mmCIF file of C-alpha atoms in Angstrom:
data_model
loop_
_atom_site.group_PDB
_atom_site.id
_atom_site.type_symbol
_atom_site.label_atom_id
_atom_site.label_comp_id
_atom_site.label_asym_id
_atom_site.label_seq_id
_atom_site.Cartn_x
_atom_site.Cartn_y
_atom_site.Cartn_z
ATOM 1 C CA UNK A 181 -24.513 8.353 22.163
ATOM 2 C CA UNK A 182 -24.142 11.959 20.986
ATOM 3 C CA UNK A 183 -20.732 12.206 22.653
ATOM 4 C CA UNK A 184 -19.516 9.002 20.947
ATOM 5 C CA UNK A 185 -20.720 10.233 17.572
ATOM 6 C CA UNK A 186 -19.040 13.571 18.129
ATOM 7 C CA UNK A 187 -15.719 11.921 19.087
ATOM 8 C CA UNK A 188 -15.869 9.611 16.074
ATOM 9 C CA UNK A 189 -16.486 12.545 13.737
ATOM 10 C CA UNK A 190 -13.610 14.471 15.319
ATOM 11 C CA UNK A 191 -11.246 11.508 14.933
ATOM 12 C CA UNK A 192 -12.232 11.056 11.282
ATOM 13 C CA UNK A 193 -11.783 14.754 10.545
ATOM 14 C CA UNK A 194 -8.370 14.704 12.215
ATOM 15 C CA UNK A 195 -7.277 11.770 10.051
ATOM 16 C CA UNK A 196 -8.455 13.455 6.875
ATOM 17 C CA UNK A 197 -6.787 16.759 7.688
ATOM 18 C CA UNK A 198 -3.611 15.237 9.129
ATOM 19 C CA UNK A 199 -3.268 12.790 6.258
ATOM 20 C CA UNK A 200 -3.522 9.419 7.984
ATOM 21 C CA UNK A 201 -1.796 7.121 5.527
ATOM 22 C CA UNK A 202 -3.006 3.536 5.379
ATOM 23 C CA UNK A 203 -1.839 0.413 3.586
ATOM 24 C CA UNK A 204 -4.259 -2.495 3.277
ATOM 25 C CA UNK A 205 -3.014 -5.925 2.224
ATOM 26 C CA UNK A 206 -5.408 -8.795 1.510
ATOM 27 C CA UNK A 207 -3.871 -12.246 1.076
ATOM 28 C CA UNK A 208 -5.170 -13.819 -2.140
ATOM 29 C CA UNK A 209 -2.697 -16.623 -2.819
ATOM 30 C CA UNK A 210 -2.456 -20.053 -1.251
ATOM 31 C CA UNK A 211 0.330 -21.236 0.968
ATOM 32 C CA UNK A 212 2.813 -19.627 3.276
ATOM 33 C CA UNK A 213 6.141 -18.019 2.450
ATOM 34 C CA UNK A 214 8.796 -16.929 4.927
ATOM 35 C CA UNK A 215 8.934 -13.166 5.438
ATOM 36 C CA UNK A 216 11.285 -11.183 3.239
ATOM 37 C CA UNK A 217 13.374 -8.137 4.074
ATOM 38 C CA UNK A 218 11.299 -4.999 3.326
ATOM 39 C CA UNK A 219 14.425 -3.331 1.932
ATOM 40 C CA UNK A 220 14.610 -6.015 -0.767
ATOM 41 C CA UNK A 221 10.952 -5.845 -1.899
ATOM 42 C CA UNK A 222 10.904 -4.300 -5.374
ATOM 43 C CA UNK A 223 8.312 -1.761 -6.495
ATOM 44 C CA UNK A 224 7.470 -2.470 -10.140
ATOM 45 C CA UNK A 225 5.366 -0.410 -12.527
ATOM 46 C CA UNK A 226 5.055 -3.157 -15.143
ATOM 47 C CA UNK A 227 4.519 -6.906 -14.945
ATOM 48 C CA UNK A 228 7.860 -8.734 -14.788
ATOM 49 C CA UNK A 229 8.893 -11.257 -17.454
ATOM 50 C CA UNK A 230 10.007 -13.740 -14.774
ATOM 51 C CA UNK A 231 7.398 -16.261 -13.614
ATOM 52 C CA UNK A 232 5.663 -15.260 -10.378
ATOM 53 C CA UNK A 233 2.730 -16.043 -8.126
ATOM 54 C CA UNK A 234 0.325 -13.471 -6.738
ATOM 55 C CA UNK A 235 0.324 -13.378 -2.935
ATOM 56 C CA UNK A 236 -1.947 -10.447 -2.083
ATOM 57 C CA UNK A 237 -3.696 -7.312 -3.259
ATOM 58 C CA UNK A 238 -2.367 -4.019 -1.946
ATOM 59 C CA UNK A 239 -4.071 -0.650 -1.636
ATOM 60 C CA UNK A 240 -2.847 2.498 0.033
ATOM 61 C CA UNK A 241 -4.041 6.068 0.442
ATOM 62 C CA UNK A 242 -3.547 9.214 2.456
ATOM 63 C CA UNK A 243 0.135 9.804 1.688
ATOM 64 C CA UNK A 244 1.412 13.318 1.149
ATOM 65 C CA UNK A 245 1.488 14.340 -2.491
ATOM 66 C CA UNK A 246 5.275 14.644 -2.623
ATOM 67 C CA UNK A 247 5.941 11.511 -0.536
ATOM 68 C CA UNK A 248 6.023 8.796 -3.191
ATOM 69 C CA UNK A 249 9.122 7.164 -1.662
ATOM 70 C CA UNK A 250 7.449 7.038 1.769
ATOM 71 C CA UNK A 251 4.384 5.452 0.171
ATOM 72 C CA UNK A 252 6.560 2.814 -1.510
ATOM 73 C CA UNK A 253 8.351 2.079 1.775
ATOM 74 C CA UNK A 254 5.005 1.654 3.550
ATOM 75 C CA UNK A 255 3.914 -0.808 0.844
ATOM 76 C CA UNK A 256 7.191 -2.738 1.211
ATOM 77 C CA UNK A 257 6.753 -2.929 4.990
ATOM 78 C CA UNK A 258 3.275 -4.473 4.654
ATOM 79 C CA UNK A 259 4.125 -6.884 1.804
ATOM 80 C CA UNK A 260 7.358 -8.272 3.276
ATOM 81 C CA UNK A 261 5.760 -10.254 6.150
ATOM 82 C CA UNK A 262 3.785 -12.229 3.528
ATOM 83 C CA UNK A 263 7.002 -13.214 1.730
ATOM 84 C CA UNK A 264 6.665 -10.857 -1.234
ATOM 85 C CA UNK A 265 9.634 -10.259 -3.511
ATOM 86 C CA UNK A 266 7.911 -7.378 -5.292
ATOM 87 C CA UNK A 267 4.751 -5.304 -5.571
ATOM 88 C CA UNK A 268 3.386 -4.454 -9.011
ATOM 89 C CA UNK A 269 1.750 -1.018 -8.829
ATOM 90 C CA UNK A 270 -1.195 -1.216 -11.215
ATOM 91 C CA UNK A 271 -2.817 2.171 -10.610
ATOM 92 C CA UNK A 272 -1.808 5.298 -8.737
ATOM 93 C CA UNK A 273 -2.799 8.909 -8.525
ATOM 94 C CA UNK A 274 -3.312 12.017 -6.448
ATOM 95 C CA UNK A 275 -6.575 13.200 -4.912
ATOM 96 C CA UNK A 276 -6.563 17.023 -4.805
ATOM 97 C CA UNK A 277 -7.196 18.472 -1.350
ATOM 98 C CA UNK A 278 -7.210 22.133 -2.324
ATOM 99 C CA UNK A 279 -4.671 24.941 -2.136
ATOM 100 C CA UNK A 280 -2.251 23.039 -4.390
ATOM 101 C CA UNK A 281 -2.100 19.991 -2.140
ATOM 102 C CA UNK A 282 -3.164 16.428 -2.547
ATOM 103 C CA UNK A 283 -2.993 12.918 -1.180
ATOM 104 C CA UNK A 284 -1.334 10.077 -3.030
ATOM 105 C CA UNK A 285 -2.999 6.669 -3.504
ATOM 106 C CA UNK A 286 -2.041 3.393 -5.232
ATOM 107 C CA UNK A 287 -3.280 -0.155 -5.825
ATOM 108 C CA UNK A 288 -1.410 -3.244 -6.915
ATOM 109 C CA UNK A 289 -0.476 -6.834 -6.200
ATOM 110 C CA UNK A 290 2.234 -8.356 -4.032
ATOM 111 C CA UNK A 291 4.077 -11.184 -5.818
ATOM 112 C CA UNK A 292 6.587 -13.919 -5.133
ATOM 113 C CA UNK A 293 8.986 -14.976 -7.880
ATOM 114 C CA UNK A 294 8.843 -18.704 -8.721
#
């Protein structure tokens, strides 16, 4: 039991220090849409004027402070299999990690244009 706890703590510490980036997508809309090409999924900072349907909520964290493009690409890769045309980033920020560094995080919704 002690060994398992020790290994779990070591794995968690490694993720925190190494910056394990994660993207979580939770399907919230009804129905099924064919997957889209991740390269065509738009990252939006404001709600579009075109009609759309929400497909899923998206949250991500653990990205390097200067890696906003990598974070956006990771979001695209997770939203595309659900058929998303875009992801509206609703909140984002940086969690300071000391010594001038930080980890980027964001939340938003994956959408499909009607």
